[in-house]
Amino acid sequence: MDYQATTPMDPRVLDAMMPYLTAMYGNPHSSTHVYGWQAEAALDIARAQVATMVGAREEEIFFTSGATEANNLALKGIMDVWGKKRPHLVTVATEHKCVLSSAAACARAGYDVTVLPVRPDGLLDLDMLEKSITDRTALVSVMAVNNEIGVVQDLTKVGSLARAKGALFHTDAAQAFGKIALDVDAMQIDLMSISAHKLYGPKGVGALYKRAVPATALTPQMNGGGQERGIRSGTQAPALVAGFGKATEIAGKELNQEAARLGEFMACFKRKLAASLPDLIVNGHETERWTGNLNVSIPGVDGDLLLANIRALALSSGAACASAVSGPSYVLQAIGRNEREARSALRIGIGRFTTMEELDEAANILIDAILEIRGRSV
């Protein structure tokens, strides 16, 4: 029930990885023998699979250790190159922590950073965004699908607004890639961050899509042997990359069917909760959201206490990356939830291997635990 934190690896992905964990163990940078050629071929295949998913060219995909590295590379790398001419970066208050931290690093480096608020439904005010982009803006960074509340931003409009002002558009698509339709040309996306473990692939691998135009020149954040055409040095991991590619291929084939199935499942789950808990508060837009996500605040119930009472369920009260940080979710605070509402929140995520029987059982466990806690407090 916590698919936003990570997804289980699809067995078909593991099958694609196994040859590169055993017999085909070469270094892709070894260009003089068959072991290196085999490993390099794995990268080429995966690069094509990832590029196809978003309508990109193969040479525009650069493998990284994940979306966090890709986000750092995009924001810091672009501002380092273009910050003298256009020293302004625009992002959003509900972005993933790694984007906000990278933006803060850019601010410490002397660049101007605007962090825009969101509406109470979690969506960006596009008029406010348009006014914030000036001829000094180098980069606009807006997340595609929020990792906590699941809302889907209008990337096409964001991309159009950025392009009209001559700014580059970056999106953190870790929670969107392989789940919703993405097209870098139609959405005018110049840079996109991706993570494999959010779409049933292995952890430790992701990618940065970087449009092959001079305007996206950026400073590499890792120095070394010049792998990934000098953008990301370090020996590539063919097994992880092969798994990433296979996961992408599977997601592309099953995207529409999976989204529809999860939408039906989550609607049933939500109705069951609401029938017993009519005061449930849904966090984020009711419909403009990824169908596998539901974030709710439960009045009168402390989220941490609730989680301690439902050990049979794998749920979370917010982003996994922020679990070590005390205090209520900054995403929920950004949409106007008070501290009590934010502390009573649960993030529920379902995915490819979730069954309706599991959801029914989870709903029963959750409802019983909430009613018991409320009964104690009466």
Short mmCIF file of N, CA, C and O in Angstrom, two decimals, residues 1-11 145-148 174-177 179 195-201 203 258 261-262 265-266 290-294 313-316 318-320 347-355 358-359:
data_model
loop_
_atom_site.label_atom_id
_atom_site.label_comp_id
_atom_site.label_asym_id
_atom_site.label_seq_id
_atom_site.Cartn_x
_atom_site.Cartn_y
_atom_site.Cartn_z
N MET A 1 0.82 -1.21 0.00
CA MET A 1 0.00 0.00 0.00
C MET A 1 0.85 1.26 0.00
O MET A 1 0.38 2.33 0.36
N ASP A 2 2.10 1.14 -0.39
CA ASP A 2 3.02 2.30 -0.37
C ASP A 2 3.83 2.36 -1.66
O ASP A 2 5.05 2.52 -1.65
N TYR A 3 3.13 2.24 -2.77
CA TYR A 3 3.79 2.18 -4.08
C TYR A 3 4.47 3.49 -4.48
O TYR A 3 5.28 3.49 -5.39
N GLN A 4 4.12 4.61 -3.82
CA GLN A 4 4.83 5.85 -4.15
C GLN A 4 6.25 5.82 -3.61
O GLN A 4 7.14 6.46 -4.17
N ALA A 5 6.49 5.08 -2.53
CA ALA A 5 7.84 4.98 -1.98
C ALA A 5 8.73 4.17 -2.90
O ALA A 5 9.86 4.55 -3.21
N THR A 6 8.21 3.03 -3.33
CA THR A 6 8.93 2.19 -4.30
C THR A 6 7.97 1.14 -4.80
O THR A 6 6.89 0.94 -4.22
N THR A 7 8.36 0.44 -5.85
CA THR A 7 7.53 -0.62 -6.41
C THR A 7 8.30 -1.94 -6.37
O THR A 7 9.53 -1.95 -6.46
N PRO A 8 7.59 -3.05 -6.24
CA PRO A 8 8.28 -4.34 -6.33
C PRO A 8 8.78 -4.55 -7.75
O PRO A 8 8.15 -4.10 -8.71
N MET A 9 9.91 -5.22 -7.87
CA MET A 9 10.43 -5.45 -9.21
C MET A 9 9.57 -6.48 -9.95
O MET A 9 9.21 -7.52 -9.41
N ASP A 10 9.25 -6.15 -11.18
CA ASP A 10 8.51 -7.08 -12.03
C ASP A 10 9.42 -8.27 -12.37
O ASP A 10 10.58 -8.06 -12.74
N PRO A 11 8.94 -9.51 -12.24
CA PRO A 11 9.78 -10.66 -12.57
C PRO A 11 10.37 -10.61 -13.97
O PRO A 11 11.48 -11.10 -14.21
N VAL A 145 4.03 14.55 -11.40
CA VAL A 145 3.09 13.94 -10.46
C VAL A 145 3.69 14.05 -9.07
O VAL A 145 4.81 13.59 -8.84
N ASN A 146 2.94 14.64 -8.15
CA ASN A 146 3.49 14.84 -6.81
C ASN A 146 3.63 13.53 -6.06
O ASN A 146 2.73 12.69 -6.08
N ASN A 147 4.76 13.36 -5.40
CA ASN A 147 5.06 12.10 -4.73
C ASN A 147 4.27 11.87 -3.45
O ASN A 147 4.17 10.74 -2.98
N GLU A 148 3.66 12.91 -2.89
CA GLU A 148 2.86 12.75 -1.68
C GLU A 148 1.37 12.75 -1.96
O GLU A 148 0.64 11.86 -1.52
N ALA A 174 9.70 11.41 -11.85
CA ALA A 174 9.94 10.13 -11.19
C ALA A 174 8.64 9.38 -10.91
O ALA A 174 8.58 8.16 -11.06
N GLN A 175 7.59 10.11 -10.52
CA GLN A 175 6.31 9.46 -10.20
C GLN A 175 5.38 9.40 -11.42
O GLN A 175 4.29 8.83 -11.31
N ALA A 176 5.80 9.96 -12.53
CA ALA A 176 4.93 10.03 -13.71
C ALA A 176 5.36 9.11 -14.83
O ALA A 176 4.53 8.56 -15.57
N PHE A 177 6.66 8.92 -14.99
CA PHE A 177 7.20 8.14 -16.10
C PHE A 177 6.69 6.70 -16.03
O PHE A 177 6.82 6.02 -15.03
N LYS A 179 3.58 5.91 -16.06
CA LYS A 179 2.26 5.88 -15.44
C LYS A 179 1.26 6.77 -16.18
O LYS A 179 0.09 6.44 -16.28
N SER A 195 13.25 7.81 -12.58
CA SER A 195 13.80 6.81 -11.67
C SER A 195 13.19 5.45 -11.98
O SER A 195 11.97 5.34 -12.10
N ALA A 196 14.02 4.42 -12.06
CA ALA A 196 13.53 3.09 -12.44
C ALA A 196 12.71 2.41 -11.35
O ALA A 196 11.78 1.66 -11.65
N HIS A 197 13.03 2.65 -10.09
CA HIS A 197 12.38 1.88 -9.03
C HIS A 197 10.96 2.34 -8.74
O HIS A 197 10.25 1.71 -7.94
N LYS A 198 10.51 3.38 -9.43
CA LYS A 198 9.12 3.81 -9.31
C LYS A 198 8.24 3.13 -10.36
O LYS A 198 7.02 3.30 -10.35
N LEU A 199 8.83 2.37 -11.28
CA LEU A 199 8.04 1.69 -12.31
C LEU A 199 8.43 0.22 -12.44
O LEU A 199 8.57 -0.32 -13.53
N TYR A 200 8.65 -0.42 -11.27
CA TYR A 200 8.86 -1.86 -11.20
C TYR A 200 10.23 -2.29 -11.73
O TYR A 200 10.42 -3.43 -12.11
N GLY A 201 11.18 -1.35 -11.72
CA GLY A 201 12.55 -1.64 -12.07
C GLY A 201 13.44 -1.65 -10.84
O GLY A 201 12.96 -1.51 -9.70
N LYS A 203 16.36 -0.47 -8.05
CA LYS A 203 16.84 0.76 -7.41
C LYS A 203 18.26 1.03 -7.86
O LYS A 203 19.00 0.12 -8.22
N GLU A 258 -3.35 -0.36 -17.11
CA GLU A 258 -3.01 -0.33 -15.69
C GLU A 258 -3.63 0.88 -15.00
O GLU A 258 -4.15 0.78 -13.88
N ARG A 261 -7.35 0.19 -14.46
CA ARG A 261 -7.58 -0.79 -13.41
C ARG A 261 -7.36 -0.19 -12.03
O ARG A 261 -8.17 -0.35 -11.12
N LEU A 262 -6.25 0.55 -11.88
CA LEU A 262 -5.95 1.15 -10.58
C LEU A 262 -6.97 2.22 -10.22
O LEU A 262 -7.30 2.40 -9.04
N PHE A 265 -9.93 0.36 -8.82
CA PHE A 265 -9.60 -0.18 -7.50
C PHE A 265 -9.62 0.92 -6.44
O PHE A 265 -10.19 0.76 -5.37
N MET A 266 -8.95 2.04 -6.76
CA MET A 266 -8.84 3.11 -5.77
C MET A 266 -10.19 3.76 -5.50
O MET A 266 -10.48 4.16 -4.36
N TRP A 290 -2.77 11.09 -10.07
CA TRP A 290 -2.43 9.74 -10.48
C TRP A 290 -3.39 8.78 -9.80
O TRP A 290 -3.61 8.84 -8.58
N THR A 291 -3.97 7.87 -10.56
CA THR A 291 -5.05 7.02 -10.06
C THR A 291 -4.60 6.07 -8.95
O THR A 291 -5.43 5.59 -8.18
N GLY A 292 -3.30 5.80 -8.86
CA GLY A 292 -2.83 4.88 -7.84
C GLY A 292 -2.53 5.52 -6.51
O GLY A 292 -2.07 4.85 -5.58
N ASN A 293 -2.78 6.83 -6.38
CA ASN A 293 -2.46 7.56 -5.15
C ASN A 293 -3.73 8.06 -4.47
O ASN A 293 -4.66 8.54 -5.11
N LEU A 294 -3.73 7.94 -3.14
CA LEU A 294 -4.76 8.59 -2.33
C LEU A 294 -4.09 9.10 -1.06
O LEU A 294 -3.45 8.33 -0.34
N LEU A 313 -0.22 -3.36 7.65
CA LEU A 313 -0.29 -2.60 6.40
C LEU A 313 0.98 -1.81 6.18
O LEU A 313 1.51 -1.19 7.11
N ALA A 314 1.45 -1.80 4.95
CA ALA A 314 2.60 -0.97 4.57
C ALA A 314 2.06 0.34 4.03
O ALA A 314 1.72 0.45 2.85
N LEU A 315 1.97 1.34 4.90
CA LEU A 315 1.50 2.68 4.55
C LEU A 315 2.53 3.68 5.02
O LEU A 315 3.48 3.34 5.72
N SER A 316 2.34 4.93 4.65
CA SER A 316 3.24 5.98 5.15
C SER A 316 2.44 7.24 5.42
O SER A 316 1.30 7.39 4.97
N GLY A 318 3.85 10.16 4.64
CA GLY A 318 4.41 11.16 3.73
C GLY A 318 5.47 10.53 2.86
O GLY A 318 5.51 9.31 2.67
N ALA A 319 6.38 11.36 2.33
CA ALA A 319 7.42 10.87 1.44
C ALA A 319 8.43 10.03 2.21
O ALA A 319 8.83 10.36 3.32
N ALA A 320 8.86 8.91 1.61
CA ALA A 320 9.83 8.04 2.26
C ALA A 320 11.14 8.77 2.52
O ALA A 320 11.79 8.56 3.54
N ARG A 347 -0.60 8.47 3.34
CA ARG A 347 -0.41 8.34 1.89
C ARG A 347 -0.60 6.87 1.53
O ARG A 347 0.11 6.01 2.05
N ILE A 348 -1.53 6.61 0.64
CA ILE A 348 -1.85 5.25 0.23
C ILE A 348 -1.52 5.12 -1.25
O ILE A 348 -1.99 5.91 -2.08
N GLY A 349 -0.70 4.14 -1.58
CA GLY A 349 -0.31 3.94 -2.97
C GLY A 349 -0.50 2.50 -3.39
O GLY A 349 -0.07 1.58 -2.69
N ILE A 350 -1.16 2.29 -4.52
CA ILE A 350 -1.35 0.93 -5.04
C ILE A 350 -0.72 0.84 -6.43
O ILE A 350 -0.38 1.86 -7.05
N GLY A 351 -0.56 -0.39 -6.90
CA GLY A 351 0.11 -0.55 -8.18
C GLY A 351 -0.15 -1.88 -8.85
O GLY A 351 -1.16 -2.56 -8.56
N ARG A 352 0.75 -2.27 -9.70
CA ARG A 352 0.57 -3.40 -10.62
C ARG A 352 0.18 -4.70 -9.93
O ARG A 352 -0.62 -5.49 -10.45
N PHE A 353 0.71 -4.95 -8.76
CA PHE A 353 0.49 -6.25 -8.12
C PHE A 353 -0.53 -6.19 -6.99
O PHE A 353 -0.73 -7.15 -6.26
N THR A 354 -1.20 -5.05 -6.83
CA THR A 354 -2.24 -4.91 -5.82
C THR A 354 -3.51 -5.62 -6.29
O THR A 354 -3.90 -5.49 -7.46
N THR A 355 -4.14 -6.37 -5.40
CA THR A 355 -5.40 -7.03 -5.74
C THR A 355 -6.57 -6.37 -5.01
O THR A 355 -6.38 -5.70 -3.99
N GLU A 358 -6.85 -7.59 -1.46
CA GLU A 358 -5.93 -6.92 -0.54
C GLU A 358 -6.47 -5.55 -0.13
O GLU A 358 -6.36 -5.15 1.03
N LEU A 359 -7.04 -4.84 -1.09
CA LEU A 359 -7.60 -3.52 -0.79
C LEU A 359 -8.78 -3.61 0.17
O LEU A 359 -8.92 -2.78 1.07
#
